mmCIF file of C-alpha atoms in Angstrom:
data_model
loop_
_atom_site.group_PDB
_atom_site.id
_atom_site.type_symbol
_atom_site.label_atom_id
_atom_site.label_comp_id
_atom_site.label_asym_id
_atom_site.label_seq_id
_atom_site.Cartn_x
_atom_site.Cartn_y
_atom_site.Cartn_z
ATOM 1 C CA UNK A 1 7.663 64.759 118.450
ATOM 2 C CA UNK A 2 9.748 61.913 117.323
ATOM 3 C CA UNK A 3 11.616 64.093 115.748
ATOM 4 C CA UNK A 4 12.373 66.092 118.601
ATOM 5 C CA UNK A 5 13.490 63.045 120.813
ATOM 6 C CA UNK A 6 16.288 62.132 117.857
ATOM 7 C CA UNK A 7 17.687 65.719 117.645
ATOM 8 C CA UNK A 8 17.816 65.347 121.643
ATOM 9 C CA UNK A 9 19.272 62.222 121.737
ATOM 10 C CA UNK A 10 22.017 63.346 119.083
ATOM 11 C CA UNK A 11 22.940 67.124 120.558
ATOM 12 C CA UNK A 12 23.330 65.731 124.937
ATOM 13 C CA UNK A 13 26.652 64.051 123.680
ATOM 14 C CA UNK A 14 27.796 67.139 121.991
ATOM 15 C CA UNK A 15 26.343 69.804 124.790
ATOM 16 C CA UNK A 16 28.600 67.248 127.443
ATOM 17 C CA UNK A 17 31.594 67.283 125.252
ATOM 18 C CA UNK A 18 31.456 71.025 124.673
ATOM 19 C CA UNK A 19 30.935 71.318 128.775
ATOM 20 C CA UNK A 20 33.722 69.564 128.975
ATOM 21 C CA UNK A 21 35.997 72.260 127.173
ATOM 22 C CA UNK A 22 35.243 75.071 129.062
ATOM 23 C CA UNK A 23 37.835 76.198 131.749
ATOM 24 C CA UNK A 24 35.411 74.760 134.710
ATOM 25 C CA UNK A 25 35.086 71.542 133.115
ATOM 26 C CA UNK A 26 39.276 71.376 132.930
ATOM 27 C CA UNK A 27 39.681 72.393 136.151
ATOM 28 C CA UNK A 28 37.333 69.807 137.557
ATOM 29 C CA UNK A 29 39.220 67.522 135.637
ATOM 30 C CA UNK A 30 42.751 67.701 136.903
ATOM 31 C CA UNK A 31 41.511 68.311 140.471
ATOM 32 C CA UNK A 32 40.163 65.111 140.493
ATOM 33 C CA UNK A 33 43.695 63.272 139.232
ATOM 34 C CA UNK A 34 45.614 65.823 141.611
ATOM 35 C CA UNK A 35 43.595 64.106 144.501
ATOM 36 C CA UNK A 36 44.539 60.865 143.231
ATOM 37 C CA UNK A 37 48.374 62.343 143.100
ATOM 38 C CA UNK A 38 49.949 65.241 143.527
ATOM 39 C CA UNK A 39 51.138 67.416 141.859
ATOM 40 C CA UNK A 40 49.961 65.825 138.456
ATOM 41 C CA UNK A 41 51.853 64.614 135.965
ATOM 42 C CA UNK A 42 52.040 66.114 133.128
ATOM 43 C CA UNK A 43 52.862 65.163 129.118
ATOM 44 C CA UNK A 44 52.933 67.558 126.167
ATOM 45 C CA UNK A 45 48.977 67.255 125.486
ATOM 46 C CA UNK A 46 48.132 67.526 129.254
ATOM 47 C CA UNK A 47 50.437 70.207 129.846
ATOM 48 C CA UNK A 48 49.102 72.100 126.711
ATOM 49 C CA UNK A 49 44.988 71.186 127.641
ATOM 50 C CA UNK A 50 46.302 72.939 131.285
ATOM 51 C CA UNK A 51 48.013 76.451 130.694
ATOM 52 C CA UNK A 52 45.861 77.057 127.268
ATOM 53 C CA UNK A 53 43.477 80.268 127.696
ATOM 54 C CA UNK A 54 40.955 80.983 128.677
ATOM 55 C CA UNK A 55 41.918 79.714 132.510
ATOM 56 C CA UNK A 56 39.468 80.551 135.576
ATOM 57 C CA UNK A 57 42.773 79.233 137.372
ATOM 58 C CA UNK A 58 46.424 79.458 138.250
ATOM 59 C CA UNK A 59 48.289 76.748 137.380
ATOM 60 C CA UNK A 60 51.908 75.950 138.535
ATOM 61 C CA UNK A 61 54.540 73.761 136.760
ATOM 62 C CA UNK A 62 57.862 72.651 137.332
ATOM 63 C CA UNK A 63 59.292 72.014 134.517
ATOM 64 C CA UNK A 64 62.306 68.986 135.310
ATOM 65 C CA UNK A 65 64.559 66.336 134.120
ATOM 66 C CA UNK A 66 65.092 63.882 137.385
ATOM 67 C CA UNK A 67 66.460 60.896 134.797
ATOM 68 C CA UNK A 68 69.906 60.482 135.402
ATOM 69 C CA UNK A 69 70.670 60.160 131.854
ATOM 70 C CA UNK A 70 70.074 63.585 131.937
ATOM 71 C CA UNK A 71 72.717 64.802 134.750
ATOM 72 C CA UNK A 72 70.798 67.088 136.388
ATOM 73 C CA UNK A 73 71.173 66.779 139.800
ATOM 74 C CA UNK A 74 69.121 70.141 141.113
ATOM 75 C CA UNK A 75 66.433 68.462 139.545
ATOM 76 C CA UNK A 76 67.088 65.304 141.713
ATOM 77 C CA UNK A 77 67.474 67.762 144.720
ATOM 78 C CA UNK A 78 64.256 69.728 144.243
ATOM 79 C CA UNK A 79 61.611 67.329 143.313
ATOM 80 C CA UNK A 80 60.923 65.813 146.909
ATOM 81 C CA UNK A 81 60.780 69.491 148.242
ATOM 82 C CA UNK A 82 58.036 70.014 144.959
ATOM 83 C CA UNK A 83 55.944 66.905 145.546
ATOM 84 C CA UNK A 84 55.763 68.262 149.291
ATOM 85 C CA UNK A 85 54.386 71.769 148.013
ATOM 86 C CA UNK A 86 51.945 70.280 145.728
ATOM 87 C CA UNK A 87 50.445 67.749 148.344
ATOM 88 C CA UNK A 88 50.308 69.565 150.893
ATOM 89 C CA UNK A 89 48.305 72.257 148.669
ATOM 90 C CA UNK A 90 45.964 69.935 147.794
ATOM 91 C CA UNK A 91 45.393 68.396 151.639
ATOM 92 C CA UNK A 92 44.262 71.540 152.336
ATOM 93 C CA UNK A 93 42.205 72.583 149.638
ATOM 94 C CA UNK A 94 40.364 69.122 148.342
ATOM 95 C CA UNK A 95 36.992 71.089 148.073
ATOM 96 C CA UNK A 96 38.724 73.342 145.076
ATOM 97 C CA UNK A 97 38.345 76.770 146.798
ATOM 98 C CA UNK A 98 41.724 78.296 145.522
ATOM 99 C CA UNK A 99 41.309 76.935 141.912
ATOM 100 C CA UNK A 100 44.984 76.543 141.684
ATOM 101 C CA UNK A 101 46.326 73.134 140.300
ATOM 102 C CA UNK A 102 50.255 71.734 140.276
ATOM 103 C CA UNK A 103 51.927 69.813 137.990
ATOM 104 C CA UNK A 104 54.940 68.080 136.939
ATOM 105 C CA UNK A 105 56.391 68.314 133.035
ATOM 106 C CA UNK A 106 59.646 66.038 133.143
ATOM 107 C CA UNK A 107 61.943 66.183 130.164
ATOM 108 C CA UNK A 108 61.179 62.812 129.105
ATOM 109 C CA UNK A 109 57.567 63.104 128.978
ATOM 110 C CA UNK A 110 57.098 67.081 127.399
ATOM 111 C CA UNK A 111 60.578 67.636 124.659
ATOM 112 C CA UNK A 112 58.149 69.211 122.333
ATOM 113 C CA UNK A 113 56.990 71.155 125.534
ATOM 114 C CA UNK A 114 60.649 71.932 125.960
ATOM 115 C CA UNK A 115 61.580 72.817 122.517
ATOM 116 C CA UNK A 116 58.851 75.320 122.365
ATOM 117 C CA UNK A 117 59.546 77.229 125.126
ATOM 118 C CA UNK A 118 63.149 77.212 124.280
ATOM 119 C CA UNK A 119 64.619 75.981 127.614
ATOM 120 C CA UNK A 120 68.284 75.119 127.827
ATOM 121 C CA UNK A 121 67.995 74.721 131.672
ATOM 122 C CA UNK A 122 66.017 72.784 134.274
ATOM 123 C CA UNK A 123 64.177 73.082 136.365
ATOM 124 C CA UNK A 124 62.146 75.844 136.807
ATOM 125 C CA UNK A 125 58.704 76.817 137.454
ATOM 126 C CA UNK A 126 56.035 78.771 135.395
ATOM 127 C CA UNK A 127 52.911 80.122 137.189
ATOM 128 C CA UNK A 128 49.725 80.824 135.003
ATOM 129 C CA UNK A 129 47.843 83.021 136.170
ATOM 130 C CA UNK A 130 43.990 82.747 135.498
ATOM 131 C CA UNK A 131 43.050 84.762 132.648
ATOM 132 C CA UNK A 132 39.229 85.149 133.352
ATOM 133 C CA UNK A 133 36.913 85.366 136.828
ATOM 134 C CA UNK A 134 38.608 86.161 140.037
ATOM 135 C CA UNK A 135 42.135 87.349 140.163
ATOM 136 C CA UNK A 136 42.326 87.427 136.462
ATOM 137 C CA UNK A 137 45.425 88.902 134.096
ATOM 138 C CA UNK A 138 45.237 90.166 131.054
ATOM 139 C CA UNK A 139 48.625 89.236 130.208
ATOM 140 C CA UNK A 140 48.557 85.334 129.822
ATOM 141 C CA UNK A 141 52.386 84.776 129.958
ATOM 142 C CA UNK A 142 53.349 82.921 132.724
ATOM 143 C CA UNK A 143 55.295 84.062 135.649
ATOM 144 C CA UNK A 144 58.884 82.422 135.731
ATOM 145 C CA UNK A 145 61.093 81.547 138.842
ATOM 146 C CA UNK A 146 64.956 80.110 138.051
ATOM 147 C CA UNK A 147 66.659 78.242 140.632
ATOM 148 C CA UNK A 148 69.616 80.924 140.602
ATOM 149 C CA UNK A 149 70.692 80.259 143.815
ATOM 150 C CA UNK A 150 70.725 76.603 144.250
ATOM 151 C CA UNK A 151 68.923 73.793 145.456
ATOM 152 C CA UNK A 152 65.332 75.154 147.614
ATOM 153 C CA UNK A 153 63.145 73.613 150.184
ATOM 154 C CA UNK A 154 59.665 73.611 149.847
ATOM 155 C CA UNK A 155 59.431 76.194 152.456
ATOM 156 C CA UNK A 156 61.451 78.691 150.716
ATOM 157 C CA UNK A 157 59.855 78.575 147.590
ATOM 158 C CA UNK A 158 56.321 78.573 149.174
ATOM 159 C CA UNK A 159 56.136 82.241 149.822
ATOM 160 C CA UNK A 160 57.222 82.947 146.066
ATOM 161 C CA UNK A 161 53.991 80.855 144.968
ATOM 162 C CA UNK A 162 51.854 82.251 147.385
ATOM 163 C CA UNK A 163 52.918 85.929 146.398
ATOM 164 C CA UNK A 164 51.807 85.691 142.477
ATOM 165 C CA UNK A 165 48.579 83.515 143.036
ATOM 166 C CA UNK A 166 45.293 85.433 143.599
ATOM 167 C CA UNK A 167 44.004 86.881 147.484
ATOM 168 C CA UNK A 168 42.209 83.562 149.115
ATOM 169 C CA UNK A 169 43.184 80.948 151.890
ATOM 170 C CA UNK A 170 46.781 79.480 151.375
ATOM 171 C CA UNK A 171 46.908 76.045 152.580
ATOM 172 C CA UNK A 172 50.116 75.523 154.992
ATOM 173 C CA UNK A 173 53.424 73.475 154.200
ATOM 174 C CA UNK A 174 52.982 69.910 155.647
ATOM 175 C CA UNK A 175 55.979 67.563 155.940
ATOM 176 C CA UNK A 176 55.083 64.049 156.963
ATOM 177 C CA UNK A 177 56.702 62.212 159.730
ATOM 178 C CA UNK A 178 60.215 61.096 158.704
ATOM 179 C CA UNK A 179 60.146 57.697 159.964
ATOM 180 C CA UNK A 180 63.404 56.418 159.023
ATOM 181 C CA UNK A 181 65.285 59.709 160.497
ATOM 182 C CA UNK A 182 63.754 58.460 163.363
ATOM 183 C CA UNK A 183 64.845 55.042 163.565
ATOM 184 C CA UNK A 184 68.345 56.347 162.395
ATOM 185 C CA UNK A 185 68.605 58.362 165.360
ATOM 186 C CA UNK A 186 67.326 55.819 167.510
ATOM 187 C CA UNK A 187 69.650 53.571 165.759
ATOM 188 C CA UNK A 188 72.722 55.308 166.996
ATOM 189 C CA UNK A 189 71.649 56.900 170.130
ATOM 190 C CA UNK A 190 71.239 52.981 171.266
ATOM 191 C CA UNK A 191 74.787 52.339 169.674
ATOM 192 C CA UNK A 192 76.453 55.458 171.654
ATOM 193 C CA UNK A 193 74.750 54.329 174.638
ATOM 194 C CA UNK A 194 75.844 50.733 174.427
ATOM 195 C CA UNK A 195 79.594 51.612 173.437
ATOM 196 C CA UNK A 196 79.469 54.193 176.230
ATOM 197 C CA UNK A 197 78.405 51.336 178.908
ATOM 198 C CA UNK A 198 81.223 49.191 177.608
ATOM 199 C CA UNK A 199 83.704 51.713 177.849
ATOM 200 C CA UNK A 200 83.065 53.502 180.763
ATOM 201 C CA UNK A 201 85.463 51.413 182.825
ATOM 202 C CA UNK A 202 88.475 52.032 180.496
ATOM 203 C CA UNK A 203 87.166 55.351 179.635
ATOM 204 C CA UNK A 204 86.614 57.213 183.587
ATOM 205 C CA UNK A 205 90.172 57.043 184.386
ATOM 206 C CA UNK A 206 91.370 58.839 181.176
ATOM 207 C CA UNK A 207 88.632 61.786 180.998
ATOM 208 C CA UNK A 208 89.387 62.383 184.997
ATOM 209 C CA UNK A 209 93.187 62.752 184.431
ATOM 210 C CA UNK A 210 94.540 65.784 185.924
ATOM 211 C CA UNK A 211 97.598 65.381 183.165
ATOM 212 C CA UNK A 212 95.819 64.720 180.471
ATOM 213 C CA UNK A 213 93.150 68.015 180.937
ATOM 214 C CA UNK A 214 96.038 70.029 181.870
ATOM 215 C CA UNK A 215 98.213 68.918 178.383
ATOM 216 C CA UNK A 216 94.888 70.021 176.367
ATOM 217 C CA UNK A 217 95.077 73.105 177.903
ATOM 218 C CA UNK A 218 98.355 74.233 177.570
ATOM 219 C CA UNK A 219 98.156 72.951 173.365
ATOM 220 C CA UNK A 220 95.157 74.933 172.880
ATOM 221 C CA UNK A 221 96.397 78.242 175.011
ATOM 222 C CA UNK A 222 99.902 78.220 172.875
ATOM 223 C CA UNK A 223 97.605 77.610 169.589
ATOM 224 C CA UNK A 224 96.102 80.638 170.384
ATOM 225 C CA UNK A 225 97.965 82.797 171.684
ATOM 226 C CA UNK A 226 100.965 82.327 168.725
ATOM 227 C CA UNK A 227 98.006 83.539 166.268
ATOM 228 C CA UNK A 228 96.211 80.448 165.080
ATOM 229 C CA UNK A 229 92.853 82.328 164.701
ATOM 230 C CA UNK A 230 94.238 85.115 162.795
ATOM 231 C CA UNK A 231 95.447 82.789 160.422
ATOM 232 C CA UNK A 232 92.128 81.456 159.995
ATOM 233 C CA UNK A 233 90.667 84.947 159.757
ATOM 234 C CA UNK A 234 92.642 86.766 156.823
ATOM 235 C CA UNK A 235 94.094 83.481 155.030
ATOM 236 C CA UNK A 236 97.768 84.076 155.662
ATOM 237 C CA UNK A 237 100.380 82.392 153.360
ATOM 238 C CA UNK A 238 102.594 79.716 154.480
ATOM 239 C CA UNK A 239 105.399 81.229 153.662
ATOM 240 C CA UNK A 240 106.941 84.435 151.170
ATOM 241 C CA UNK A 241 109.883 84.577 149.192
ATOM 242 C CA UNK A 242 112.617 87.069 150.100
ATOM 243 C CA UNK A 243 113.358 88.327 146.824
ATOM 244 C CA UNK A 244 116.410 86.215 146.630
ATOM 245 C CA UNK A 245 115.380 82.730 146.096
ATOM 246 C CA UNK A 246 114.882 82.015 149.531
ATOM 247 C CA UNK A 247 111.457 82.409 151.754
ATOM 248 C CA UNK A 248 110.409 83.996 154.708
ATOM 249 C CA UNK A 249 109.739 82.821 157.965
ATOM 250 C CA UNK A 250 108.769 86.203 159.809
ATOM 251 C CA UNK A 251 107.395 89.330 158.578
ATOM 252 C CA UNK A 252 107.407 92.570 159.908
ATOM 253 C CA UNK A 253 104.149 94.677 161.260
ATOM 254 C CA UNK A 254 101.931 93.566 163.957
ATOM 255 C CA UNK A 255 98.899 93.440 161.021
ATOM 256 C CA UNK A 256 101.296 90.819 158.845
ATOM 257 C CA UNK A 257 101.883 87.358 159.769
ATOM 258 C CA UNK A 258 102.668 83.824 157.952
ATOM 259 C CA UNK A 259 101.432 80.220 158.777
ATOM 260 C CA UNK A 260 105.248 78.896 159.170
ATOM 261 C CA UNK A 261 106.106 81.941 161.826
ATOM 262 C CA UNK A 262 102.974 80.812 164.058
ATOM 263 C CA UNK A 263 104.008 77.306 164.597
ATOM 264 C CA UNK A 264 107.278 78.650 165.036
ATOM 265 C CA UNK A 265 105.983 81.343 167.972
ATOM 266 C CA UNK A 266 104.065 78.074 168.964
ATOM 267 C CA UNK A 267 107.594 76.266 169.398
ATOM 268 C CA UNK A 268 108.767 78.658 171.416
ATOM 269 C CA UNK A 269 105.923 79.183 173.783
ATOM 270 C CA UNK A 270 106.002 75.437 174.439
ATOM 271 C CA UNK A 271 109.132 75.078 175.360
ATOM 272 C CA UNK A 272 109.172 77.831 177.459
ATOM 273 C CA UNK A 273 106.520 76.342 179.403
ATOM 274 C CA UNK A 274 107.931 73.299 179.586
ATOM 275 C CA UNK A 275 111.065 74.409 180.886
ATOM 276 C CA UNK A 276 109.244 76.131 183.428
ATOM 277 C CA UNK A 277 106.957 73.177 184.389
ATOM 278 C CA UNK A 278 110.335 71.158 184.866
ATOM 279 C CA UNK A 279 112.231 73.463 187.121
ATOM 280 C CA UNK A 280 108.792 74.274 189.275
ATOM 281 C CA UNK A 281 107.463 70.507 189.201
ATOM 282 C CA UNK A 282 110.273 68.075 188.201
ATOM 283 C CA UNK A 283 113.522 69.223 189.709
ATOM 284 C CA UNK A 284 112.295 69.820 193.274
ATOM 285 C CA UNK A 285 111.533 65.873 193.277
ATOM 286 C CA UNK A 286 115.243 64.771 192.226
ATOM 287 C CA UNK A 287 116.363 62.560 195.018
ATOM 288 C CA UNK A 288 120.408 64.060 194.180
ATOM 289 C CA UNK A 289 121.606 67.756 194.972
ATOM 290 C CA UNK A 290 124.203 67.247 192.190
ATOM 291 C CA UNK A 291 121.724 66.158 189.509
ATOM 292 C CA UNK A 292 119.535 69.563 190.486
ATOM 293 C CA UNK A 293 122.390 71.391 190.061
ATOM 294 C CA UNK A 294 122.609 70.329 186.424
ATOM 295 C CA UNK A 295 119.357 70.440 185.490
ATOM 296 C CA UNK A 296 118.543 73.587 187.064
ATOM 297 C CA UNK A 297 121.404 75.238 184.849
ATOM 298 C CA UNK A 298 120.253 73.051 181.759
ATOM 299 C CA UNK A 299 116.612 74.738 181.784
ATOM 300 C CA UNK A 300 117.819 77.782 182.879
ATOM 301 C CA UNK A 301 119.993 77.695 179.325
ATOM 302 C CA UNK A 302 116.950 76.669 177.549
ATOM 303 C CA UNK A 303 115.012 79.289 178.974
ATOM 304 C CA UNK A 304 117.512 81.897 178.576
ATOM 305 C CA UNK A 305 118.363 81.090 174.995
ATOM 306 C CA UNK A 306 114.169 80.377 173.735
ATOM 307 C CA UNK A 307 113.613 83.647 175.269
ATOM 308 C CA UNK A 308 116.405 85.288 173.474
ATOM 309 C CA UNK A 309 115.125 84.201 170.486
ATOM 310 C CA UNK A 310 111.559 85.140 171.300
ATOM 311 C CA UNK A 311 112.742 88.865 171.220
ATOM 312 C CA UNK A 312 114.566 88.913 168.479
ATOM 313 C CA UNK A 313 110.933 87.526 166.678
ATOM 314 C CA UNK A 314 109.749 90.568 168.249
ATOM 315 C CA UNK A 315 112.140 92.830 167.395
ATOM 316 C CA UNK A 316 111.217 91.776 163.169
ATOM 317 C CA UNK A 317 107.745 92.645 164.336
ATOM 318 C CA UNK A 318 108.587 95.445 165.647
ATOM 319 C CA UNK A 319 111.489 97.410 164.369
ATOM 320 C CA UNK A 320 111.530 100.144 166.897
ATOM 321 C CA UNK A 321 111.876 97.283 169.906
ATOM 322 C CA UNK A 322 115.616 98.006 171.516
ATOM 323 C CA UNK A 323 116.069 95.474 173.543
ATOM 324 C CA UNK A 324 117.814 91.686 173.120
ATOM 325 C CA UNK A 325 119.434 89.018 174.677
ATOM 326 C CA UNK A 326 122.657 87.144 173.519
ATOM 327 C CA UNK A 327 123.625 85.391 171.134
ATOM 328 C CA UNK A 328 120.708 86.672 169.251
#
C-alpha cells in the first residue's frame, strides 16, 4: 500500500507534464497569454512549441522586422493593421471556440526562425493549418501570403485569413475609437472657425466681387477651351524639335498637340476677350470722342491682327483650311 502511494506520488508530476505536451494542453497555453496580449509574441522556442505537429489548431504568424535598424518600412506600416486583426480575433472568441491562435515572430527575436525558413523578405504571414480533429490537413506546410502589392489594412487581409481557416464563427474586425483623430479634427475645425470669424469682415467684400468671380471665370474657360485637359489626358510634350535644330511650337492634326502651343492658343483667346471687354465695357465710358476714336481703332487692330493669327494656328491644324487674314 505504501508502496502504491510512492509510485503515485512520483508518476502525477510526469502524467501533468506529459498533459501538458499534447496539442490541447498547447493550445490552452497560448490562449491564455493571447488574452493577456494579442497576437502573442513569439521567439524561436515559442514559435517552434506553436506550429510543431500534431496541431488540433490553426495558427497564424507574421513573420516581421519593425526595428529600424532593419529598414523595413512595410513592416512598420503593417503591424498596427496586424495587432488590430489579432485582437479583435481574440475579443470575440475568449471562450476558444475557433482554436485559432496569432502571433508575432520579429526578426530580432526568431533569426534562427528566419534562417530556417530561408526568408530574404519581410513580412509575411504563414497559416498552419491544424493537422488533427476538425478541419484537419494532411499536408502540414503552412499556407503563405506575400505582401506583393504593398502595404494592407487589417480589413483587406481579413478575408484571406478567414478563407484558409476551418468552417466556424469568424469574429468581426474591430477598430477602437481613434481619439486623437478626433481631437485633431476638432483641433482645426475650431481653428477654421475662429480664423473664419476674424476674417469675415475683410474676407465678404472680396468673395462677393462681381470682378473678381468674373476674372476666375474667364482664366478657367480659356484654360479649357485652348486644351488644358487634353494635355493632362495623353501627356503631351512641351515642345518637338523640327528636324533642324530648332523646336516646334504647333503641330499638325486635330489628335496632336504640345504643352507650349496651348498656352499659346490660351494667349490668344485672352486677348481676344479682352479686347472685346474694352471696346463693349471701357470705351463707351471715355468722357472724349477723340480718345474713342483711337482706342476703338487700337482694339480693333488688336483684334484684327490676334485673330489673324488664330487662323493661321488653324490652318497648321488643319491643312485643308483655305481661309486667312493679313499679314499672316
Amino acid at each position: 500500500m505504501r508502496l502504491f502511494s510512492l509510485l503515485s506520488l512520483v508518476l502525477l508530476p510526469l502524467s501533468a507534464l506529459a498533459a501538458k505536451k499534447t496539442p490541447g494542453g498547447k493550445f490552452w497555453s497560448f490562449q491564455s497569454k493571447a488574452l493577456q496580449s494579442s497576437p502573442v509574441k513569439l521567439n524561436d522556442a515559442s514559435y517552434e512549441e506553436l506550429t510543431t505537429a500534431p496541431r488540433d489548431y490553426s495558427a497564424v504568424i507574421l513573420l516581421t522586422a519593425v526595428e529600424a535598424r532593419f529598414g523595413c518600412q512595410l513592416c512598420r506600416e503593417f503591424q498596427p493593421e496586424w495587432d488590430i486583426v489579432g485582437k479583435s480575433w481574440t475579443r470575440g472568441d475568449r471562450q476558444g471556440t475557433t482554436r485559432t491562435l496569432f502571433g508575432t515572430l520579429d526578426f530580432a527575436d526568431g533569426k534562427n526562425t528566419f534562417q530556417k525558413l530561408m526568408l530574404q523578405t519581410a513580412p509575411i504571414i504563414l497559416l498552419f493549418p491544424p493537422t488533427i480533429g476538425q478541419g484537419a490537413k494532411a499536408d502540414a506546410q503552412p499556407i503563405r501570403y506575400d505582401f506583393t502589392t504593398g502595404p494592407r489594412t487589417a480589413e483587406q487581409i481579413y478575408p484571406w485569413i478567414t478563407r484558409h481557416l476551418p468552417e466556424g464563427p469568424q469574429p468581426p474586425i474591430y477598430r477602437p475609437f481613434n481619439y486623437m483623430r478626433l481631437v485633431a479634427v476638432t483641433t482645426i475645425l475650431l481653428g477654421v472657425i475662429s480664423f473664419l470669424s476674424i476674417a469675415a469682415p475683410y474676407l465678404l467684400p472680396l468673395i462677393q466681387n462681381r470682378n473678381l468671380w468674373a476674372a476666375i471665370s474667364l482664366i478657367i474657360i480659356l484654360l479649357f477651351t485652348s486644351g488644358h485637359m487634353f494635355n493632362h489626358i495623353r501627356n503631351v510634350p512641351y515642345v518637338t524639335p523640327d528636324g533642324k535644330g530648332g523646336v516646334q511650337y504647333f503641330v499638325g492634326g486635330f489628335s496632336n498637340q504640345l504643352g507650349l502651343e496651348t498656352q499659346i492658343v490660351a494667349a490668344i483667346y485672352g486677348i481676344l476677350s479682352f479686347a472685346t471687354i474694352a471696346l463693349a465695357i471701357r470705351v463707351p465710358r471715355m468722357t472724349s470722342s477723340s480718345q474713342q476714336q483711337v482706342m476703338v481703332f487700337v482694339w480693333g487692330a488688336v483684334m484684327f491682327g490676334m485673330y489673324g493669327f488664330l487662323m493661321r494656328v488653324f490652318k497648321i491644324k488643319n491643312g485643308g483650311y483655305p481661309f486667312r487674314l493679313p499679314p499672316f
